[in-house]
mmCIF file of C-alpha atoms and ligand atoms in Angstrom:
data_model
loop_
_atom_site.group_PDB
_atom_site.id
_atom_site.type_symbol
_atom_site.label_atom_id
_atom_site.label_comp_id
_atom_site.label_asym_id
_atom_site.label_seq_id
_atom_site.Cartn_x
_atom_site.Cartn_y
_atom_site.Cartn_z
ATOM 1 C CA UNK A 26 6.487 -28.620 44.990
ATOM 2 C CA UNK A 27 9.564 -27.069 43.488
ATOM 3 C CA UNK A 28 10.258 -23.435 44.257
ATOM 4 C CA UNK A 29 8.891 -21.224 41.566
ATOM 5 C CA UNK A 30 10.621 -18.233 40.142
ATOM 6 C CA UNK A 31 9.191 -14.791 40.592
ATOM 7 C CA UNK A 32 6.931 -13.865 37.690
ATOM 8 C CA UNK A 33 8.362 -10.376 37.359
ATOM 9 C CA UNK A 34 11.832 -11.842 37.253
ATOM 10 C CA UNK A 35 10.776 -14.332 34.575
ATOM 11 C CA UNK A 36 9.373 -11.594 32.388
ATOM 12 C CA UNK A 37 12.279 -9.305 33.242
ATOM 13 C CA UNK A 38 10.048 -6.373 34.144
ATOM 14 C CA UNK A 39 9.825 -4.075 37.156
ATOM 15 C CA UNK A 40 6.993 -4.497 39.625
ATOM 16 C CA UNK A 41 5.713 -1.137 38.417
ATOM 17 C CA UNK A 42 5.635 -2.272 34.779
ATOM 18 C CA UNK A 43 2.545 -1.386 32.772
ATOM 19 C CA UNK A 44 0.490 -4.006 30.975
ATOM 20 C CA UNK A 45 2.076 -2.787 27.766
ATOM 21 C CA UNK A 46 5.587 -3.355 29.109
ATOM 22 C CA UNK A 47 4.566 -6.793 30.297
ATOM 23 C CA UNK A 48 3.128 -7.654 26.914
ATOM 24 C CA UNK A 49 6.183 -6.390 25.106
ATOM 25 C CA UNK A 50 8.525 -8.356 27.266
ATOM 26 C CA UNK A 51 6.447 -11.503 26.956
ATOM 27 C CA UNK A 52 6.348 -11.212 23.193
ATOM 28 C CA UNK A 53 10.109 -10.969 23.150
ATOM 29 C CA UNK A 54 10.563 -14.026 25.313
ATOM 30 C CA UNK A 55 7.890 -15.970 23.482
ATOM 31 C CA UNK A 56 9.578 -15.214 20.188
ATOM 32 C CA UNK A 57 12.912 -16.384 21.550
ATOM 33 C CA UNK A 58 11.686 -19.605 23.086
ATOM 34 C CA UNK A 59 8.911 -20.393 20.656
ATOM 35 C CA UNK A 60 8.792 -24.152 19.989
ATOM 36 C CA UNK A 61 8.734 -23.575 16.246
ATOM 37 C CA UNK A 62 12.055 -21.832 16.498
ATOM 38 C CA UNK A 63 13.559 -24.309 18.902
ATOM 39 C CA UNK A 64 12.485 -27.690 17.556
ATOM 40 C CA UNK A 65 13.339 -30.489 19.945
ATOM 41 C CA UNK A 66 14.744 -28.115 22.586
ATOM 42 C CA UNK A 67 13.016 -29.106 25.815
ATOM 43 C CA UNK A 68 14.607 -26.298 27.797
ATOM 44 C CA UNK A 69 13.280 -23.670 25.393
ATOM 45 C CA UNK A 70 9.808 -25.160 25.676
ATOM 46 C CA UNK A 71 10.038 -24.996 29.475
ATOM 47 C CA UNK A 72 11.080 -21.361 29.255
ATOM 48 C CA UNK A 73 8.251 -20.684 26.833
ATOM 49 C CA UNK A 74 5.741 -22.170 29.228
ATOM 50 C CA UNK A 75 7.231 -20.443 32.222
ATOM 51 C CA UNK A 76 7.014 -17.059 30.484
ATOM 52 C CA UNK A 77 3.456 -17.800 29.362
ATOM 53 C CA UNK A 78 2.396 -18.685 32.889
ATOM 54 C CA UNK A 79 3.964 -15.496 34.237
ATOM 55 C CA UNK A 80 2.257 -13.500 31.528
ATOM 56 C CA UNK A 81 -1.084 -15.146 32.249
ATOM 57 C CA UNK A 82 -0.891 -14.005 35.861
ATOM 58 C CA UNK A 83 0.578 -10.541 35.356
ATOM 59 C CA UNK A 84 -1.800 -9.655 32.537
ATOM 60 C CA UNK A 85 -4.935 -10.669 34.449
ATOM 61 C CA UNK A 86 -5.770 -7.945 36.977
ATOM 62 C CA UNK A 87 -7.316 -10.250 39.558
ATOM 63 C CA UNK A 88 -4.492 -12.773 39.435
ATOM 64 C CA UNK A 89 -1.903 -10.035 39.431
ATOM 65 C CA UNK A 90 -3.283 -8.339 42.498
ATOM 66 C CA UNK A 91 -3.387 -11.646 44.375
ATOM 67 C CA UNK A 92 0.105 -12.473 43.286
ATOM 68 C CA UNK A 93 1.365 -9.031 44.293
ATOM 69 C CA UNK A 94 -0.094 -9.485 47.776
ATOM 70 C CA UNK A 95 0.385 -13.168 48.498
ATOM 71 C CA UNK A 96 2.904 -14.463 45.958
ATOM 72 C CA UNK A 97 2.501 -17.837 44.347
ATOM 73 C CA UNK A 98 0.348 -19.097 47.200
ATOM 74 C CA UNK A 99 -2.260 -16.468 46.534
ATOM 75 C CA UNK A 100 -3.029 -18.066 43.216
ATOM 76 C CA UNK A 101 -3.818 -21.536 44.389
ATOM 77 C CA UNK A 102 -7.234 -22.650 43.378
ATOM 78 C CA UNK A 103 -7.547 -19.979 40.725
ATOM 79 C CA UNK A 104 -6.728 -22.277 37.900
ATOM 80 C CA UNK A 105 -3.855 -21.454 35.658
ATOM 81 C CA UNK A 106 -0.754 -19.983 37.109
ATOM 82 C CA UNK A 107 -1.130 -21.897 40.350
ATOM 83 C CA UNK A 108 1.393 -24.543 39.470
ATOM 84 C CA UNK A 109 -0.987 -25.866 36.892
ATOM 85 C CA UNK A 110 -0.192 -23.424 34.187
ATOM 86 C CA UNK A 111 -0.602 -24.635 30.699
ATOM 87 C CA UNK A 112 -0.717 -28.236 29.846
ATOM 88 C CA UNK A 113 0.670 -27.941 26.425
ATOM 89 C CA UNK A 114 1.969 -25.450 24.008
ATOM 90 C CA UNK A 115 -1.259 -25.460 22.056
ATOM 91 C CA UNK A 116 -3.091 -24.172 25.145
ATOM 92 C CA UNK A 117 -0.730 -21.238 25.142
ATOM 93 C CA UNK A 118 -1.386 -20.512 21.505
ATOM 94 C CA UNK A 119 -5.086 -20.599 22.153
ATOM 95 C CA UNK A 120 -4.868 -18.333 25.167
ATOM 96 C CA UNK A 121 -2.461 -15.765 23.807
ATOM 97 C CA UNK A 122 -2.633 -16.082 20.052
ATOM 98 C CA UNK A 123 -3.728 -12.474 19.800
ATOM 99 C CA UNK A 124 -0.760 -11.282 21.850
ATOM 100 C CA UNK A 125 1.617 -12.912 19.421
ATOM 101 C CA UNK A 126 -0.165 -11.123 16.626
ATOM 102 C CA UNK A 127 1.430 -12.034 13.373
ATOM 103 C CA UNK A 128 4.741 -12.783 15.037
ATOM 104 C CA UNK A 129 4.462 -16.407 14.101
ATOM 105 C CA UNK A 130 2.188 -16.032 11.174
ATOM 106 C CA UNK A 131 -1.473 -16.635 10.888
ATOM 107 C CA UNK A 132 -2.221 -16.333 14.610
ATOM 108 C CA UNK A 133 -1.170 -19.373 16.596
ATOM 109 C CA UNK A 134 -4.540 -19.720 18.234
ATOM 110 C CA UNK A 135 -6.253 -21.350 15.332
ATOM 111 C CA UNK A 136 -3.789 -24.127 14.907
ATOM 112 C CA UNK A 137 -5.399 -26.827 16.885
ATOM 113 C CA UNK A 138 -7.659 -29.026 14.905
ATOM 114 C CA UNK A 139 -8.057 -32.726 14.638
ATOM 115 C CA UNK A 140 -4.363 -33.129 13.983
ATOM 116 C CA UNK A 141 -3.191 -32.916 10.434
ATOM 117 C CA UNK A 142 -0.704 -30.535 8.925
ATOM 118 C CA UNK A 143 -0.577 -27.041 10.261
ATOM 119 C CA UNK A 144 -1.161 -23.953 8.215
ATOM 120 C CA UNK A 145 2.082 -22.122 7.723
ATOM 121 C CA UNK A 146 2.675 -18.644 6.492
ATOM 122 C CA UNK A 147 5.143 -18.338 3.610
ATOM 123 C CA UNK A 148 8.565 -16.849 4.212
ATOM 124 C CA UNK A 149 9.045 -13.111 4.024
ATOM 125 C CA UNK A 150 11.341 -12.074 1.237
ATOM 126 C CA UNK A 151 13.740 -9.167 1.084
ATOM 127 C CA UNK A 152 14.985 -7.085 -1.739
ATOM 128 C CA UNK A 153 16.634 -3.737 -2.235
ATOM 129 C CA UNK A 154 16.432 -0.803 -4.589
ATOM 130 C CA UNK A 155 18.711 2.172 -5.039
ATOM 131 C CA UNK A 156 17.267 5.457 -6.186
ATOM 132 C CA UNK A 157 18.607 8.978 -6.465
ATOM 133 C CA UNK A 158 17.535 11.932 -4.401
ATOM 134 C CA UNK A 159 15.232 13.391 -7.027
ATOM 135 C CA UNK A 160 13.403 10.058 -7.315
ATOM 136 C CA UNK A 161 13.214 9.919 -3.536
ATOM 137 C CA UNK A 162 11.704 13.403 -3.474
ATOM 138 C CA UNK A 163 9.167 12.902 -6.229
ATOM 139 C CA UNK A 164 8.370 9.252 -5.657
ATOM 140 C CA UNK A 165 8.921 6.730 -8.414
ATOM 141 C CA UNK A 166 8.098 3.320 -9.731
ATOM 142 C CA UNK A 167 10.685 0.620 -10.074
ATOM 143 C CA UNK A 168 10.574 -2.781 -11.592
ATOM 144 C CA UNK A 169 12.004 -5.396 -9.319
ATOM 145 C CA UNK A 170 12.922 -8.955 -10.047
ATOM 146 C CA UNK A 171 12.800 -11.407 -7.185
ATOM 147 C CA UNK A 172 13.216 -15.145 -6.713
ATOM 148 C CA UNK A 173 10.105 -16.632 -5.235
ATOM 149 C CA UNK A 174 8.781 -20.073 -4.452
ATOM 150 C CA UNK A 175 5.905 -21.352 -6.534
ATOM 151 C CA UNK A 176 4.078 -24.625 -6.002
ATOM 152 C CA UNK A 177 5.794 -27.295 -8.096
ATOM 153 C CA UNK A 178 3.740 -27.940 -11.210
ATOM 154 C CA UNK A 179 5.207 -31.396 -11.833
ATOM 155 C CA UNK A 180 3.987 -32.926 -8.574
ATOM 156 C CA UNK A 181 1.161 -30.445 -7.952
ATOM 157 C CA UNK A 182 2.996 -29.412 -4.800
ATOM 158 C CA UNK A 183 2.805 -32.838 -3.184
ATOM 159 C CA UNK A 184 6.560 -33.399 -3.390
ATOM 160 C CA UNK A 185 5.937 -36.951 -4.577
ATOM 161 C CA UNK A 186 7.109 -38.335 -7.881
ATOM 162 C CA UNK A 187 4.263 -38.150 -10.432
ATOM 163 C CA UNK A 188 2.302 -41.369 -10.267
ATOM 164 C CA UNK A 189 3.000 -41.820 -6.540
ATOM 165 C CA UNK A 190 1.308 -40.146 -3.594
ATOM 166 C CA UNK A 191 2.606 -39.110 -0.189
ATOM 167 C CA UNK A 192 1.805 -41.667 2.513
ATOM 168 C CA UNK A 193 0.599 -41.168 6.023
ATOM 169 C CA UNK A 194 3.474 -40.680 8.478
ATOM 170 C CA UNK A 195 3.794 -43.743 10.727
ATOM 171 C CA UNK A 196 5.595 -41.856 13.444
ATOM 172 C CA UNK A 197 2.784 -39.431 14.240
ATOM 173 C CA UNK A 198 -0.068 -41.298 12.620
ATOM 174 C CA UNK A 199 -0.607 -38.426 10.223
ATOM 175 C CA UNK A 200 -1.183 -35.816 12.935
ATOM 176 C CA UNK A 201 1.981 -33.885 12.220
ATOM 177 C CA UNK A 202 2.444 -33.474 15.978
ATOM 178 C CA UNK A 203 3.763 -35.771 18.638
ATOM 179 C CA UNK A 204 3.125 -35.556 22.348
ATOM 180 C CA UNK A 205 6.029 -35.938 24.706
ATOM 181 C CA UNK A 206 5.932 -35.964 28.468
ATOM 182 C CA UNK A 207 8.340 -33.577 30.067
ATOM 183 C CA UNK A 208 7.998 -33.727 33.806
ATOM 184 C CA UNK A 209 4.900 -31.888 34.741
ATOM 185 C CA UNK A 210 3.750 -31.051 31.274
ATOM 186 C CA UNK A 211 2.678 -32.862 28.217
ATOM 187 C CA UNK A 212 4.302 -31.142 25.324
ATOM 188 C CA UNK A 213 3.066 -31.280 21.812
ATOM 189 C CA UNK A 214 5.781 -30.759 19.253
ATOM 190 C CA UNK A 215 6.169 -30.987 15.538
ATOM 191 C CA UNK A 216 6.699 -34.547 14.373
ATOM 192 C CA UNK A 217 10.406 -35.026 13.700
ATOM 193 C CA UNK A 218 9.743 -37.638 11.029
ATOM 194 C CA UNK A 219 7.500 -35.580 8.753
ATOM 195 C CA UNK A 220 8.228 -32.050 10.072
ATOM 196 C CA UNK A 221 4.566 -31.532 10.753
ATOM 197 C CA UNK A 222 3.281 -32.485 7.338
ATOM 198 C CA UNK A 223 1.612 -35.679 8.561
ATOM 199 C CA UNK A 224 2.750 -37.352 5.399
ATOM 200 C CA UNK A 225 5.964 -38.832 4.152
ATOM 201 C CA UNK A 226 7.173 -39.129 0.615
ATOM 202 C CA UNK A 227 8.712 -42.418 -0.489
ATOM 203 C CA UNK A 228 9.726 -41.294 -3.969
ATOM 204 C CA UNK A 229 10.501 -37.637 -4.376
ATOM 205 C CA UNK A 230 9.509 -35.480 -7.305
ATOM 206 C CA UNK A 231 12.661 -34.853 -9.288
ATOM 207 C CA UNK A 232 11.790 -31.280 -10.208
ATOM 208 C CA UNK A 233 11.452 -29.955 -6.674
ATOM 209 C CA UNK A 234 13.374 -32.778 -4.939
ATOM 210 C CA UNK A 235 10.407 -33.299 -2.678
ATOM 211 C CA UNK A 236 10.296 -29.718 -1.408
ATOM 212 C CA UNK A 237 6.972 -29.102 -3.214
ATOM 213 C CA UNK A 238 8.182 -25.727 -4.423
ATOM 214 C CA UNK A 239 10.349 -24.523 -7.222
ATOM 215 C CA UNK A 240 11.984 -21.146 -7.598
ATOM 216 C CA UNK A 241 10.847 -18.724 -10.168
ATOM 217 C CA UNK A 242 11.805 -15.203 -11.109
ATOM 218 C CA UNK A 243 8.974 -12.767 -10.683
ATOM 219 C CA UNK A 244 8.838 -9.187 -11.892
ATOM 220 C CA UNK A 245 7.063 -6.726 -9.685
ATOM 221 C CA UNK A 246 6.462 -3.037 -9.850
ATOM 222 C CA UNK A 247 7.321 -1.208 -6.660
ATOM 223 C CA UNK A 248 5.776 2.159 -6.005
ATOM 224 C CA UNK A 249 8.133 4.277 -3.960
ATOM 225 C CA UNK A 250 6.356 7.131 -2.169
ATOM 226 C CA UNK A 251 7.916 10.600 -2.266
ATOM 227 C CA UNK A 252 10.062 11.429 0.750
ATOM 228 C CA UNK A 253 11.612 8.035 1.430
ATOM 229 C CA UNK A 254 15.021 8.006 3.034
ATOM 230 C CA UNK A 255 17.866 5.576 3.458
ATOM 231 C CA UNK A 256 17.115 2.640 5.748
ATOM 232 C CA UNK A 257 13.411 2.884 5.059
ATOM 233 C CA UNK A 258 11.644 -0.225 4.021
ATOM 234 C CA UNK A 259 8.584 -0.760 1.871
ATOM 235 C CA UNK A 260 6.440 -3.719 2.755
ATOM 236 C CA UNK A 261 4.452 -5.319 -0.038
ATOM 237 C CA UNK A 262 1.904 -7.564 1.572
ATOM 238 C CA UNK A 263 1.495 -11.086 0.212
ATOM 239 C CA UNK A 264 4.382 -10.925 -2.263
ATOM 240 C CA UNK A 265 6.626 -13.262 -0.270
ATOM 241 C CA UNK A 266 6.743 -17.030 -0.557
ATOM 242 C CA UNK A 267 3.372 -18.787 -0.684
ATOM 243 C CA UNK A 268 1.985 -20.294 2.497
ATOM 244 C CA UNK A 269 1.390 -23.978 3.060
ATOM 245 C CA UNK A 270 -1.743 -25.846 3.999
ATOM 246 C CA UNK A 271 -3.887 -22.789 3.595
ATOM 247 C CA UNK A 272 -1.520 -20.426 5.376
ATOM 248 C CA UNK A 273 -1.115 -16.899 3.986
ATOM 249 C CA UNK A 274 1.762 -15.823 1.772
ATOM 250 C CA UNK A 275 4.683 -14.001 3.312
ATOM 251 C CA UNK A 276 5.434 -10.373 2.549
ATOM 252 C CA UNK A 277 8.125 -8.736 0.499
ATOM 253 C CA UNK A 278 10.279 -6.126 2.223
ATOM 254 C CA UNK A 279 12.134 -3.740 -0.027
ATOM 255 C CA UNK A 280 15.040 -1.842 1.531
ATOM 256 C CA UNK A 281 15.533 1.641 0.152
ATOM 257 C CA UNK A 282 18.930 3.130 -0.573
ATOM 258 C CA UNK A 283 19.083 6.749 -1.624
ATOM 259 C CA UNK A 284 22.245 7.834 -3.412
ATOM 260 C CA UNK A 285 23.986 10.961 -2.202
ATOM 261 C CA UNK A 286 23.400 14.036 -4.346
ATOM 262 C CA UNK A 287 26.214 16.335 -5.496
ATOM 263 C CA UNK A 288 24.306 19.497 -4.528
ATOM 264 C CA UNK A 289 21.905 18.616 -1.760
ATOM 265 C CA UNK A 290 22.617 17.107 1.611
ATOM 266 C CA UNK A 291 19.696 15.719 3.430
ATOM 267 C CA UNK A 292 18.903 16.530 7.034
ATOM 268 C CA UNK A 293 15.706 14.620 7.686
ATOM 269 C CA UNK A 294 12.970 16.424 5.759
ATOM 270 C CA UNK A 295 15.216 19.382 4.987
ATOM 271 C CA UNK A 296 17.721 19.768 2.219
ATOM 272 C CA UNK A 297 20.888 21.782 2.605
ATOM 273 C CA UNK A 298 22.605 23.324 -0.367
ATOM 274 C CA UNK A 299 25.949 25.107 -0.108
ATOM 275 C CA UNK A 300 25.975 28.361 -2.069
ATOM 276 C CA UNK A 301 29.512 29.525 -2.942
ATOM 277 C CA UNK A 302 29.932 33.285 -3.053
ATOM 278 C CA UNK A 303 32.952 35.416 -3.740
ATOM 279 C CA UNK A 304 33.964 37.900 -1.104
ATOM 280 C CA UNK A 305 32.696 40.686 -3.360
ATOM 281 C CA UNK A 306 29.292 39.015 -3.840
ATOM 282 C CA UNK A 307 28.877 38.504 -0.116
ATOM 283 C CA UNK A 308 29.961 42.059 0.668
ATOM 284 C CA UNK A 309 28.027 43.833 -2.074
ATOM 285 C CA UNK A 310 25.020 41.549 -2.359
ATOM 286 C CA UNK A 311 23.847 39.741 -5.464
ATOM 287 C CA UNK A 312 21.100 37.759 -7.057
ATOM 288 C CA UNK A 313 21.693 34.184 -8.096
ATOM 289 C CA UNK A 314 19.905 31.093 -9.334
ATOM 290 C CA UNK A 315 20.000 28.248 -6.901
ATOM 291 C CA UNK A 316 18.886 24.715 -7.781
ATOM 292 C CA UNK A 317 15.722 23.181 -6.424
ATOM 293 C CA UNK A 318 14.711 19.508 -6.639
ATOM 294 C CA UNK A 319 12.768 20.532 -9.698
ATOM 295 C CA UNK A 320 13.743 23.795 -11.330
ATOM 296 C CA UNK A 321 15.540 26.798 -9.939
ATOM 297 C CA UNK A 322 14.941 29.694 -7.627
ATOM 298 C CA UNK A 323 16.209 33.254 -7.810
ATOM 299 C CA UNK A 324 17.802 33.990 -4.467
ATOM 300 C CA UNK A 325 18.608 37.531 -3.369
ATOM 301 C CA UNK A 326 21.760 37.773 -1.308
ATOM 302 C CA UNK A 327 21.708 41.029 0.634
ATOM 303 C CA UNK A 328 24.738 43.228 1.200
ATOM 304 C CA UNK A 329 26.993 42.134 3.999
ATOM 305 C CA UNK A 330 26.032 38.463 3.991
ATOM 306 C CA UNK A 331 28.278 36.481 6.329
ATOM 307 C CA UNK A 332 29.895 33.083 5.745
ATOM 308 C CA UNK A 333 27.626 30.328 7.041
ATOM 309 C CA UNK A 334 24.521 32.492 6.836
ATOM 310 C CA UNK A 335 21.523 30.478 5.657
ATOM 311 C CA UNK A 336 18.469 31.304 3.602
ATOM 312 C CA UNK A 337 15.482 29.075 4.135
ATOM 313 C CA UNK A 338 13.041 28.309 1.332
ATOM 314 C CA UNK A 339 9.955 26.960 2.993
ATOM 315 C CA UNK A 340 8.453 23.802 1.552
ATOM 316 C CA UNK A 341 11.266 23.223 -0.953
ATOM 317 C CA UNK A 342 12.711 20.243 0.917
ATOM 318 C CA UNK A 343 11.589 16.636 0.930
ATOM 319 C CA UNK A 344 7.973 15.579 1.288
ATOM 320 C CA UNK A 345 7.039 13.473 4.298
ATOM 321 C CA UNK A 346 6.070 9.946 3.177
ATOM 322 C CA UNK A 347 3.700 9.792 6.143
ATOM 323 C CA UNK A 348 1.807 12.897 5.063
ATOM 324 C CA UNK A 349 3.418 15.469 7.363
ATOM 325 C CA UNK A 350 4.526 18.914 6.190
ATOM 326 C CA UNK A 351 7.155 19.197 3.510
ATOM 327 C CA UNK A 352 10.669 20.142 4.597
ATOM 328 C CA UNK A 353 12.612 23.266 3.641
ATOM 329 C CA UNK A 354 15.573 23.974 1.443
ATOM 330 C CA UNK A 355 18.373 25.660 3.338
ATOM 331 C CA UNK A 356 20.815 27.580 1.160
ATOM 332 C CA UNK A 357 23.983 28.050 3.217
ATOM 333 C CA UNK A 358 26.492 30.646 2.144
ATOM 334 C CA UNK A 359 30.102 29.700 1.697
ATOM 335 C CA UNK A 360 32.473 32.579 1.033
ATOM 336 C CA UNK A 361 35.259 31.368 -1.151
ATOM 337 C CA UNK A 362 38.758 32.697 -1.084
ATOM 338 C CA UNK A 363 40.310 32.637 -4.543
ATOM 339 C CA UNK A 364 43.281 30.307 -4.945
ATOM 340 C CA UNK A 365 44.631 32.065 -8.013
ATOM 341 C CA UNK A 366 44.594 35.787 -8.603
ATOM 342 C CA UNK A 367 45.025 37.784 -11.749
ATOM 343 C CA UNK A 368 47.274 40.776 -11.561
ATOM 344 C CA UNK A 369 44.296 43.062 -11.505
ATOM 345 C CA UNK A 370 42.645 41.125 -8.688
ATOM 346 C CA UNK A 371 45.790 41.215 -6.664
ATOM 347 C CA UNK A 372 46.225 44.921 -7.213
ATOM 348 C CA UNK A 373 42.696 45.659 -6.041
ATOM 349 C CA UNK A 374 42.946 43.404 -3.014
ATOM 350 C CA UNK A 375 46.161 45.117 -1.970
ATOM 351 C CA UNK A 376 44.437 48.443 -2.218
ATOM 352 C CA UNK A 377 41.625 47.066 -0.105
ATOM 353 C CA UNK A 378 44.084 45.873 2.492
ATOM 354 C CA UNK A 379 45.735 49.276 2.608
ATOM 355 C CA UNK A 380 42.336 50.840 3.069
ATOM 356 C CA UNK A 381 41.714 48.505 5.999
ATOM 357 C CA UNK A 382 45.203 49.223 7.372
ATOM 358 C CA UNK A 383 45.904 45.518 7.450
ATOM 359 C CA UNK A 384 49.263 43.970 6.995
ATOM 360 C CA UNK A 385 49.482 41.531 4.045
ATOM 361 C CA UNK A 386 52.386 39.368 2.878
ATOM 362 C CA UNK A 387 55.043 40.724 0.575
ATOM 363 C CA UNK A 388 54.276 41.105 -3.073
ATOM 364 C CA UNK A 389 53.930 37.734 -4.755
ATOM 365 C CA UNK A 390 55.693 38.749 -7.912
ATOM 366 C CA UNK A 391 59.017 39.278 -6.225
ATOM 367 C CA UNK A 392 58.576 36.056 -4.255
ATOM 368 C CA UNK A 393 57.956 33.976 -7.356
ATOM 369 C CA UNK A 394 60.759 35.651 -9.185
ATOM 370 C CA UNK A 395 63.219 34.910 -6.445
ATOM 371 C CA UNK A 396 62.106 31.260 -6.370
ATOM 372 C CA UNK A 397 62.465 31.008 -10.102
ATOM 373 C CA UNK A 398 65.931 32.485 -9.946
ATOM 374 C CA UNK A 399 66.887 30.068 -7.224
ATOM 375 C CA UNK A 400 65.985 27.000 -9.284
ATOM 376 C CA UNK A 401 67.461 28.187 -12.556
ATOM 377 C CA UNK A 402 70.625 29.045 -10.668
ATOM 378 C CA UNK A 403 70.793 25.498 -9.279
ATOM 379 C CA UNK A 404 70.299 23.890 -12.684
ATOM 380 C CA UNK A 405 73.112 25.857 -14.248
ATOM 381 C CA UNK A 406 75.633 24.545 -11.837
HETATM 382 ZN ZN1 ZN B 23 7.616 -31.364 -7.408
HETATM 383 ZN ZN1 ZN B 24 4.881 -37.428 11.284
#
């Protein structure tokens, strides 16, 4: 008997891993090496079976405890895991279909049957919408146009030219699956001749070129819940491509993009709004209208407000799309230094500086005058 790899090593988990960790890791490996994703790749199928065997042992308390104490030998005679493992991929689907969940669509466990084409879930589709911050805050509805497969009307989704019918596949005898021997295991894989359909088409339908589906543009209304943020995704169940052979339709995933807003920056649930104040307003206090997502709010700025100081308006931020508490609006004070001064302004500021006993630069007027004189002097030369 060939030396077997350590089950923990196969599943890439620590010996102390929890059942959840083990499951997670197995799902990852199973997804990577799944026969559907690696058609005709014998090595991937081996890896798939190896991971499934390891998972079988490490997820069954009795087998795990024996394996932990006695290694591979401890499992002999227990059936499964003891070198026997799974005879074919279908056994694995039947044993662990519920672990895969909807990873492969429609639960792998129910695939076996007396041959014939397998049910297949339709492809998931993806789309994107861009909304502004107010729409993101209040929630909105958007019409979306997507390209989706529909069963071809010309051939009634058979793929065969009208007047002809698909014929039974000679290669697999109509089972859609072929069995290959690979060393120890018998492996059932999708028939390469008919890709699992069990039937072959001699003369293709010209409308769908034998694919059984045509593309159509579909308009859908998407309801965007209030509080969505960039990178969020809305899943619309069953609005993807239709399934085949009784399989369910795929889903539609809509990526959300929220445009930046000129006044509000988003920090998770909270909104931050910069409030520009003059030095006089900050020093003397004032009352001003600040914008909200809807409407305005009268904000009182007390005397002696400092740059960077923030006023928090509870519940005026973004709603939580998952039903949590609403965020706040943070009004952050920015004290602005004027770039241009009137004569009067300058006069008063100079008086203020004198009062503070602070040194300020020489009077602007004389500076500008001297510059002016300098240039006019140059030009005259
Ligand atoms: Zn057709
Ligand atoms: Zn076939």
